[in-house]
Short mmCIF file of C-alpha atoms and ligand atoms in Angstrom, two decimals:
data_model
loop_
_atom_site.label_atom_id
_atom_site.label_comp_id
_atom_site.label_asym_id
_atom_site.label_seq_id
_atom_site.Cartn_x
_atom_site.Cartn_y
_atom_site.Cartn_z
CA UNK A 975 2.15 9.96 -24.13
CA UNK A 976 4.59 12.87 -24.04
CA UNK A 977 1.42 15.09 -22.33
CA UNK A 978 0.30 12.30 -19.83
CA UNK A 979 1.06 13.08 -16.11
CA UNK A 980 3.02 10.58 -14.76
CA UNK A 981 2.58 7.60 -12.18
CA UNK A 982 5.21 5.11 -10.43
CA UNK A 983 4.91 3.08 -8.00
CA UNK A 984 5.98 -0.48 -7.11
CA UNK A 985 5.21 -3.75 -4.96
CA UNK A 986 8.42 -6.34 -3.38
CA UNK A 987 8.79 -9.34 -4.67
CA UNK A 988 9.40 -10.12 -0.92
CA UNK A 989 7.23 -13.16 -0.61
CA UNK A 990 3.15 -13.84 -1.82
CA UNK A 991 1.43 -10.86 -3.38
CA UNK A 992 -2.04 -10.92 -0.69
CA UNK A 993 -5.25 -9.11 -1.66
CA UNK A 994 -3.75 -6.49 1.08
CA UNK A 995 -1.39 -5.27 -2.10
CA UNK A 996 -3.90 -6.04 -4.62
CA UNK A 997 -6.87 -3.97 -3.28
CA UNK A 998 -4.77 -1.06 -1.55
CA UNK A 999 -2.24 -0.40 -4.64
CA UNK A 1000 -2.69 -2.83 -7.96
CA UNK A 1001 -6.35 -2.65 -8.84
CA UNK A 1002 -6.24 1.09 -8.33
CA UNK A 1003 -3.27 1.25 -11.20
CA UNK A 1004 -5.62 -0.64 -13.48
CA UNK A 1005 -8.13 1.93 -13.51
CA UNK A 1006 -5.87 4.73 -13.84
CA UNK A 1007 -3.67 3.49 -17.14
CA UNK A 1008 -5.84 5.04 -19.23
CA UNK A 1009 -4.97 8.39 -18.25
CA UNK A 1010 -1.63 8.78 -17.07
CA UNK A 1011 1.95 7.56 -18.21
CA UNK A 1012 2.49 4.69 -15.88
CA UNK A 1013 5.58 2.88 -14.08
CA UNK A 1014 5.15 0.05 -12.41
CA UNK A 1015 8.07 -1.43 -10.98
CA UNK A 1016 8.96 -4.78 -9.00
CA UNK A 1017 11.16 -3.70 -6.18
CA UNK A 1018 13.80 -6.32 -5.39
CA UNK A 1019 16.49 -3.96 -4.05
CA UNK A 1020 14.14 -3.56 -1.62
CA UNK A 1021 13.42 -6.64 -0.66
CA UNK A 1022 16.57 -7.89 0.38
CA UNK A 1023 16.56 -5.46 3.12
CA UNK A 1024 15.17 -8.29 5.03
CA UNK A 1025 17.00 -12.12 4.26
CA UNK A 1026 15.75 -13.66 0.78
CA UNK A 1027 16.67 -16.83 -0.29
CA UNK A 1028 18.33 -15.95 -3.66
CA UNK A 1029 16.22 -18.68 -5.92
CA UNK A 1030 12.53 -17.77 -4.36
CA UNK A 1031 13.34 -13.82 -5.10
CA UNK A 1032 14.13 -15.01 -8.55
CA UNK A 1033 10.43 -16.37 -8.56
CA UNK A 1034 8.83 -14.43 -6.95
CA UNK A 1035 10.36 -11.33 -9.04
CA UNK A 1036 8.79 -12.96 -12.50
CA UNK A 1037 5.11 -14.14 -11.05
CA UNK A 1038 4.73 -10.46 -9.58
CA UNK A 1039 5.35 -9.16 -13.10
CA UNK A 1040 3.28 -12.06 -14.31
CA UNK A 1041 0.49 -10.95 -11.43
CA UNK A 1042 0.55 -7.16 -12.68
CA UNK A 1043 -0.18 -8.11 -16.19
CA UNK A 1044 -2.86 -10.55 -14.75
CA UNK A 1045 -4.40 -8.14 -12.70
CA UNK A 1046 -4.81 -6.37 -15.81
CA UNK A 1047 -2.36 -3.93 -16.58
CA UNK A 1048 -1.71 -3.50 -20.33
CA UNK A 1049 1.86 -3.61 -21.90
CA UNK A 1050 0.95 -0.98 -24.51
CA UNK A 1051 0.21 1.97 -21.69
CA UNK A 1052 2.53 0.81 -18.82
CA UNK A 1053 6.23 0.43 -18.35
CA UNK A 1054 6.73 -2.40 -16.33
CA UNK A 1055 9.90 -3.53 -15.06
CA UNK A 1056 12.69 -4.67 -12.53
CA UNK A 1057 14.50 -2.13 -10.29
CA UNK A 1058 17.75 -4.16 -10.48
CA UNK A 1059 17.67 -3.67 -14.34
CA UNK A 1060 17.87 0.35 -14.00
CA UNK A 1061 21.10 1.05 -12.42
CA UNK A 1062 20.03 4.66 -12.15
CA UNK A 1063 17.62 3.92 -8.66
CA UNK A 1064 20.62 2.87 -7.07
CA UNK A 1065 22.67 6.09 -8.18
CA UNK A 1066 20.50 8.45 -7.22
CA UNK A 1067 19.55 6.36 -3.62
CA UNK A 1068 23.36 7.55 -2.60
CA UNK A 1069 23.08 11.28 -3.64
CA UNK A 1070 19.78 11.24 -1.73
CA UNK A 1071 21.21 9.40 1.02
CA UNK A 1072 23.85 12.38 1.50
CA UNK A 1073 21.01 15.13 1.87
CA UNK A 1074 18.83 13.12 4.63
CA UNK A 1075 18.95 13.54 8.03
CA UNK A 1076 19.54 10.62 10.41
CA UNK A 1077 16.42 11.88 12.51
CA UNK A 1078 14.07 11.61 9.68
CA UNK A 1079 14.67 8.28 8.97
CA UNK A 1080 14.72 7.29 13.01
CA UNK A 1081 10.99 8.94 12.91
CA UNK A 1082 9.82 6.45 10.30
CA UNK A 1083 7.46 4.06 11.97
CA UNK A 1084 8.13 1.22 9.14
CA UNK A 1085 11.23 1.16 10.40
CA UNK A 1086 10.59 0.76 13.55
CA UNK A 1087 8.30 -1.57 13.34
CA UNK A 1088 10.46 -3.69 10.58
CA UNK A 1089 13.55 -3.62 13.34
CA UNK A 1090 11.43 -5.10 15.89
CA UNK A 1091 10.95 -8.07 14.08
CA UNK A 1092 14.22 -7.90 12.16
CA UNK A 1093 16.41 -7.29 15.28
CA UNK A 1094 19.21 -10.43 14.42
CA UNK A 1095 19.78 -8.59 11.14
CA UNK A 1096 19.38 -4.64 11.97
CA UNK A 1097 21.19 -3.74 8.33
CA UNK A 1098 21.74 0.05 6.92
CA UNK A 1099 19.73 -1.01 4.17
CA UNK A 1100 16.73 -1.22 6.05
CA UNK A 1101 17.08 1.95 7.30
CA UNK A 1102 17.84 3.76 4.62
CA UNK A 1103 15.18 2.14 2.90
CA UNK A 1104 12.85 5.36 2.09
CA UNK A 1105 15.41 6.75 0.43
CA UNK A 1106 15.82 4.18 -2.34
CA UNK A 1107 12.04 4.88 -2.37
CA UNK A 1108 12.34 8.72 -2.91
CA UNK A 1109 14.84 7.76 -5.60
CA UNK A 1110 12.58 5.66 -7.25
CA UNK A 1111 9.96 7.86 -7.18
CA UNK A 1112 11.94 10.85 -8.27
CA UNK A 1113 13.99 9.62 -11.03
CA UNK A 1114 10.30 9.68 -13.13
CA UNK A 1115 9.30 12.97 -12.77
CA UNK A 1116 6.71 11.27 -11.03
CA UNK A 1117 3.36 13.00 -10.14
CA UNK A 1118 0.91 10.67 -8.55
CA UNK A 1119 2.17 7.90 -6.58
CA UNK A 1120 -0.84 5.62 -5.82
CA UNK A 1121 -0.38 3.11 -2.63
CA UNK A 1122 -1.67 2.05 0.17
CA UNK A 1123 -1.53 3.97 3.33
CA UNK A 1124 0.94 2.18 5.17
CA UNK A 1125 3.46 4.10 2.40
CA UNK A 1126 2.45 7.51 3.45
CA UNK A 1127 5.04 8.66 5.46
CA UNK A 1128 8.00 7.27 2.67
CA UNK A 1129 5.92 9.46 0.15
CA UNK A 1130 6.15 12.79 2.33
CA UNK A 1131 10.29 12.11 2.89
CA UNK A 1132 10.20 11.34 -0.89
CA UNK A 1133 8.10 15.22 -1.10
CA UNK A 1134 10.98 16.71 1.14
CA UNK A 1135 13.81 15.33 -0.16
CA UNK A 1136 12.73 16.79 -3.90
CA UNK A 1137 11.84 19.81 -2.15
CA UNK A 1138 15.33 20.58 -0.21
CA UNK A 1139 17.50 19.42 -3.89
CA UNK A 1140 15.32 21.93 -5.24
CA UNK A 1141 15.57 24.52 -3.27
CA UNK A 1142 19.76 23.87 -3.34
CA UNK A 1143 20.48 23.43 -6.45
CA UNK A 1144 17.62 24.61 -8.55
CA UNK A 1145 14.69 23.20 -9.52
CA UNK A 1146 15.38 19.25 -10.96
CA UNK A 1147 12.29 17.41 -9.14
CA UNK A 1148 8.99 17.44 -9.40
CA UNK A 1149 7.42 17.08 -6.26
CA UNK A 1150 4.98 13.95 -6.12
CA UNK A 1151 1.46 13.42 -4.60
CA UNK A 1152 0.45 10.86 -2.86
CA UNK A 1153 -2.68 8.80 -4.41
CA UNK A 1154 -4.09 6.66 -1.65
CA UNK A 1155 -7.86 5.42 -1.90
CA UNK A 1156 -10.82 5.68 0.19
CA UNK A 1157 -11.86 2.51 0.55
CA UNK A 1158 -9.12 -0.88 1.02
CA UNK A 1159 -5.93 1.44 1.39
CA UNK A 1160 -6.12 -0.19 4.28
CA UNK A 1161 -6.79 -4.11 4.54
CA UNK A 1162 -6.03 -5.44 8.46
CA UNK A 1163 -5.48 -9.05 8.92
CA UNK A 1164 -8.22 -11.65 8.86
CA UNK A 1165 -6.28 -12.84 12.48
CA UNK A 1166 -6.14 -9.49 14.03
CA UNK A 1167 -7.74 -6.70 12.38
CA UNK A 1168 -6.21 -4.19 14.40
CA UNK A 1169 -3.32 -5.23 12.62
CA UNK A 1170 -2.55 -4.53 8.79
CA UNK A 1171 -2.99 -7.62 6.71
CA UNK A 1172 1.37 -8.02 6.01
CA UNK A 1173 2.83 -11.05 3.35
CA UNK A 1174 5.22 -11.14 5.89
CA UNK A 1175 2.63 -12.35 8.68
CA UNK A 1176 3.49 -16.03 9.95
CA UNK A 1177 -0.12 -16.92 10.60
CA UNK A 1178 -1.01 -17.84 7.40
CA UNK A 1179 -4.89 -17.68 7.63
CA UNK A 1180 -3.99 -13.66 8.49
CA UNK A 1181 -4.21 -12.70 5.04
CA UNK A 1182 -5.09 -14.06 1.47
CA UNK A 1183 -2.87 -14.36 -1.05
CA UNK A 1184 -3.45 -13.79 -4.97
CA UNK A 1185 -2.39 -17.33 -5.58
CA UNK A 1186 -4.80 -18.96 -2.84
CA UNK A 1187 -6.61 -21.63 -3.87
CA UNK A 1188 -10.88 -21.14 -3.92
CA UNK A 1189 -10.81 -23.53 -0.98
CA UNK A 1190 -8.30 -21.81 0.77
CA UNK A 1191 -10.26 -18.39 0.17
CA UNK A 1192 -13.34 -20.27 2.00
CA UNK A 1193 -11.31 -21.45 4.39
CA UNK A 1194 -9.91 -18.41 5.27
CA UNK A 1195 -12.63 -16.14 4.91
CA UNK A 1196 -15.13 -18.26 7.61
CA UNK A 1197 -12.08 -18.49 10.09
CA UNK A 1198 -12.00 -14.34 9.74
CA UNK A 1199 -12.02 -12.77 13.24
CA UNK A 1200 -15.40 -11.23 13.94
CA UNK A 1201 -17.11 -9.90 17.37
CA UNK A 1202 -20.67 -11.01 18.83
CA UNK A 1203 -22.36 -8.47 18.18
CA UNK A 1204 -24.39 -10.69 15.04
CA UNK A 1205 -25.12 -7.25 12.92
CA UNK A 1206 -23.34 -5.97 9.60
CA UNK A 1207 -22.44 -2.43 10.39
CA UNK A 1208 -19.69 -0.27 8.73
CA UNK A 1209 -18.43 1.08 12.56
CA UNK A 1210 -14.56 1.13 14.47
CA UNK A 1211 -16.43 -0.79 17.39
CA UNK A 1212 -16.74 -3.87 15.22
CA UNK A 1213 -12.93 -3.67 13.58
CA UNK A 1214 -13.20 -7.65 11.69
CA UNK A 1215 -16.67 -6.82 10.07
CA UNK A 1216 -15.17 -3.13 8.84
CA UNK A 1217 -12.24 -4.86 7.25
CA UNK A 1218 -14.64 -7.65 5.70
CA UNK A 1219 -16.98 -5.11 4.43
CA UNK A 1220 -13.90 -3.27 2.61
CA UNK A 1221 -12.81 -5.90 0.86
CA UNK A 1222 -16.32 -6.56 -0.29
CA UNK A 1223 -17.17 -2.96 -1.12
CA UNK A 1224 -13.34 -2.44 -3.16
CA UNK A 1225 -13.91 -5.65 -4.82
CA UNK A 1226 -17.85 -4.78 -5.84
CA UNK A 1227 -17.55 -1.31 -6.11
CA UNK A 1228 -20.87 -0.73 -3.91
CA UNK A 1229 -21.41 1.21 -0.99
CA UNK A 1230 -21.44 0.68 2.44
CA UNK A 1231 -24.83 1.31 3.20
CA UNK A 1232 -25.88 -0.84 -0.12
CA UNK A 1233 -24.06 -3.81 1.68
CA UNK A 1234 -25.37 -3.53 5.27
CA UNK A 1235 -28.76 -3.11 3.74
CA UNK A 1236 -28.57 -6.28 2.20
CA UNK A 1237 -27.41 -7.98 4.95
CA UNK A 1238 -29.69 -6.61 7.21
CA UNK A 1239 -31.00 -9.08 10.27
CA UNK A 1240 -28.48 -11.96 8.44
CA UNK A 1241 -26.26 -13.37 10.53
CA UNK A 1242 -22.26 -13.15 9.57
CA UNK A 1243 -21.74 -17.00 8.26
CA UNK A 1244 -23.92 -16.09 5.25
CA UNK A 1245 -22.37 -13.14 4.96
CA UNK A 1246 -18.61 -14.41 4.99
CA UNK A 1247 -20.21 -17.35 2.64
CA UNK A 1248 -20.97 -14.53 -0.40
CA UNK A 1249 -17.79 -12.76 0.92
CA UNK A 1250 -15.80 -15.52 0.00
CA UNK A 1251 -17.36 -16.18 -3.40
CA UNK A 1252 -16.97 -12.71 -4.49
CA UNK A 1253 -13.39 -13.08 -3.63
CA UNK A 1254 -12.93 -16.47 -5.42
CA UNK A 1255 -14.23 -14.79 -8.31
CA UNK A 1256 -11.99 -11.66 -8.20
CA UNK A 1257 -9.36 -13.63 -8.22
CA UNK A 1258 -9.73 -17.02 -10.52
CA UNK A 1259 -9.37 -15.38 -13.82
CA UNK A 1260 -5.81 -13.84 -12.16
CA UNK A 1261 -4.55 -17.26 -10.78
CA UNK A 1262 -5.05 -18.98 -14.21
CA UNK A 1263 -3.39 -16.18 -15.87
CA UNK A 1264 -0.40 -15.64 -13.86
CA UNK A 1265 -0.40 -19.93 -13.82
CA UNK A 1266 -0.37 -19.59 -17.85
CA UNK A 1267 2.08 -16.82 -17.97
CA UNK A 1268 4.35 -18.42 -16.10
CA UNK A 1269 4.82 -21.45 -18.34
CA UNK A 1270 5.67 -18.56 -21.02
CA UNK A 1271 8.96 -17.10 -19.83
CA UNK A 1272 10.23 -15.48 -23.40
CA UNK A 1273 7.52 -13.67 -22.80
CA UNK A 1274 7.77 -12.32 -19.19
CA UNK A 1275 11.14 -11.52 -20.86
CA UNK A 1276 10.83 -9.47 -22.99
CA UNK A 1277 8.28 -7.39 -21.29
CA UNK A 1278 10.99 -6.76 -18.58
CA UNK A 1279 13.60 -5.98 -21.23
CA UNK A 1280 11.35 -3.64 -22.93
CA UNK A 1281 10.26 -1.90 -19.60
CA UNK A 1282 13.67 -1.47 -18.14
CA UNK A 1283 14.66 0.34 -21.68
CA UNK A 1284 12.29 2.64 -21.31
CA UNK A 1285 13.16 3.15 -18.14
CA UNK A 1286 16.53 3.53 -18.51
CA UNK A 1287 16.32 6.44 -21.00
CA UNK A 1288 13.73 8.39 -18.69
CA UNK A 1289 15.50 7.68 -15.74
CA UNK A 1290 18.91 8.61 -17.32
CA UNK A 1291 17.34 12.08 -18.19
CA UNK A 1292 17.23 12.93 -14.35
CA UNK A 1293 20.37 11.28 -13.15
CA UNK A 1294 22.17 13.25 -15.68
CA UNK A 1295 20.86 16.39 -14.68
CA UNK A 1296 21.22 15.66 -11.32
CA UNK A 1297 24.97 14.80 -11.38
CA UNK A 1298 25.56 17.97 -13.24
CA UNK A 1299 23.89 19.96 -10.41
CA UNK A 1300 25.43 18.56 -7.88
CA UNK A 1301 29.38 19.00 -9.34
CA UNK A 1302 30.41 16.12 -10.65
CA UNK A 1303 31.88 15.99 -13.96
CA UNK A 1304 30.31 14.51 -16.87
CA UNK A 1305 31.34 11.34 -17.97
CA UNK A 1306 32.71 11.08 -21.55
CA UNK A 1307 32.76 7.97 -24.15
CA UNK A 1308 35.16 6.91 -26.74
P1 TYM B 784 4.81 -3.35 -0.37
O1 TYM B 784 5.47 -4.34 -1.27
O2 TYM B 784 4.86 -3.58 1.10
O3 TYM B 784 3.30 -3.17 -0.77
C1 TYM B 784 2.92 -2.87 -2.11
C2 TYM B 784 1.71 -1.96 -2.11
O4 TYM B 784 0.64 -2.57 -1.39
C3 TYM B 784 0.15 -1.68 -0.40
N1 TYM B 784 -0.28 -2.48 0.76
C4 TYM B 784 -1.51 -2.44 1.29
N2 TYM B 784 -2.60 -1.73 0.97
C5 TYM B 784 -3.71 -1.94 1.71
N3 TYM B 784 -3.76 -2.80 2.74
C6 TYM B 784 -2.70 -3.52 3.11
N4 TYM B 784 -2.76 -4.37 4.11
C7 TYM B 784 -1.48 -3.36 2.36
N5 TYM B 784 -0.25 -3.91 2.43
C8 TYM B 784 0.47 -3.35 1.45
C9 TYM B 784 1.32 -0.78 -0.06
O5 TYM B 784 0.89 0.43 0.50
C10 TYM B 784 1.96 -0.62 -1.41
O6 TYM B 784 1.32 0.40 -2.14
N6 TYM B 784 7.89 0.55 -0.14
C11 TYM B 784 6.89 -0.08 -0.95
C12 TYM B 784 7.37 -0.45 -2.33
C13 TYM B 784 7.99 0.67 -3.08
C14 TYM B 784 7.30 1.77 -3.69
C15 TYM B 784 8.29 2.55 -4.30
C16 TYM B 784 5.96 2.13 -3.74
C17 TYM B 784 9.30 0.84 -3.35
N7 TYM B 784 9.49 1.97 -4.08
C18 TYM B 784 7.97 3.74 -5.00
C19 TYM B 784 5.64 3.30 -4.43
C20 TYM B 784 6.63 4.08 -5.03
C21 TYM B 784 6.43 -1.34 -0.24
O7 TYM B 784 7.07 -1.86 0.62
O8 TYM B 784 5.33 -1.88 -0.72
#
């Protein structure tokens, strides 16, 4: 273990998992747990940067931990647990706080974008956001940080901010890369795919969620915003088939050109119609597992009590070292 690089990264339990975070971020942490020492976190300080009702972030906290062990991650190589449970994300998020620049955090389109739609409840939180990401990320020693594109820009502030405490105090980070996939780091909305597929999205046939019924998947899928152009082609000009064929090529693992071949001089309803079953597949052996873990909450427990003493202790190891650095004295117990 000791050896293993390391890996962290983390969804919000802000709402509906969709196959937006599933294809861009969580199947791509299965397939690397093998080799690396993983965290995988569930995020809810950062989800109430926008309103949650208290009871559904409760909920939704436990069925995304039950989702990442359906999904497939194994308890024995990853640490999986709640950010709330490691004081230490918080801690560091202030020291950070006091060593980024207001203009940094103005240039981050996220936030922009978030404030737009947030504008009745424009809180600090929200803007200081990235930098309870950087603290995440940095508290791990992390070096791979495998997301979805959209998280890009936090991951280069995260990069900078463990550069400039670095280059202050002496060297206490290590500076993380960025692990973002070729193909579905980037899964646009079945409504508007010039748009990024978002669990926040109020049209609800925009994106699919892990929890959708097989119906609903159907349903979904055939209402998918094409063009009339009749032809499966991988191109920018045709924006809803180069989303559709994503999700089939992440989900199948084949290649473009394997795919258009096949559906060469078909029309798109029987293409959406094996689109749709592929995805119904994908996704039935998670629903029944997250449905069964759920009904097993002693469980879910102790796999977050487990995780967030692991945690604790690695995390710990960098706050402390980090407090030293930057003056303050050390705390001493009775
Ligand atoms: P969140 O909860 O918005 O999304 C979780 C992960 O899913 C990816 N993702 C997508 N990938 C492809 N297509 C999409 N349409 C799509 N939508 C979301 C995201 O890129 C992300 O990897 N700030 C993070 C959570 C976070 C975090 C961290 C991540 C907090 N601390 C430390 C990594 C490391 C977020 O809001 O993710």
């Amino acid at each position: 273990m000791g050896d293993k690089k390391v890996i962290f990264s983390g969804v919000q339990p802000s709402g509906k998992v969709t196959i937006g975070n599933y294809l861009g971020a969580i199947k791509n942490w299965v397939s690397l747990q093998d080799d690396y020492d993983c965290y995988y976190c569930i995020v809810d300080l950062h989800a109430i940067t926008v309103p949650q009702v208290p009871k559904d972030l409760r909920r939704n906290s436990l069925e995304l931990l039950a989702q990442y062990i359906a999904c497939g991650l194994d308890l024995e190589k990853n640490t999986m647990f709640i950010q709330s449970h490691v004081s230490a994300h918080a801690e560091l998020a202030w020291i950070l706080n006091c060593m980024t620049y207001m203009g940094q955090l103005n240039r981050m389109t996220q936030f922009k974008e978030k404030s737009k739609k947030n504008e009745a409840n424009l809180n600090a939180g929200l803007f200081t956001y990235p930098v309870l990401m950087a603290a995440d990320i940095l508290l791990y020693q992390t070096d791979l940080v495998p997301v979805g594109e959209d998280q890009k820009q936090h991951l280069e502030l995260a990069r900078d901010l463990a550069e400039r405490f670095n280059n202050r105090y002496s060297e206490t980070f290590k500076v993380p890369e960025p692990y973002i996939a070729k193909v579905g780091a980037r899964i646009m909305s079945l409504q508007d795919p010039t748009s990024k597929m978002s669990k926040s999205d109020e049209n609800e046939n925009s994106y699919i969620l892990l929890t959708d019924t097989p119906d609903a998947i159907r349903r979904k899928v055939k209402r998918a915003v094409t063009d009339s152009l009749n032809r499966i082609k991988y191109c920018d000009e045709q924006p809803g088939i180069k989303n559709l064929l994503n999700i089939y090529s992440k989900i199948t693992g084949e290649s473009m050109e394997e795919i258009e071949q096949r559906y060469e001089g078909e029309g798109y309803a029987k293409f959406k119609k094996d689109l749709a079953e592929i995805i119904v597949e994908e996704l039935r052996p998670i629903r029944e597992k997250v449905e069964d873990l759920m009904k097993n909450k002693d469980y879910l427990e102790k796999v977050y009590m487990e995780g967030a003493n692991k945690a604790e202790r690695a995390a710990w190891k960098t706050l402390r070292k980090v407090y030293r650095k930057v003056g303050f004295i050390q705390k001493k117990f009775k």
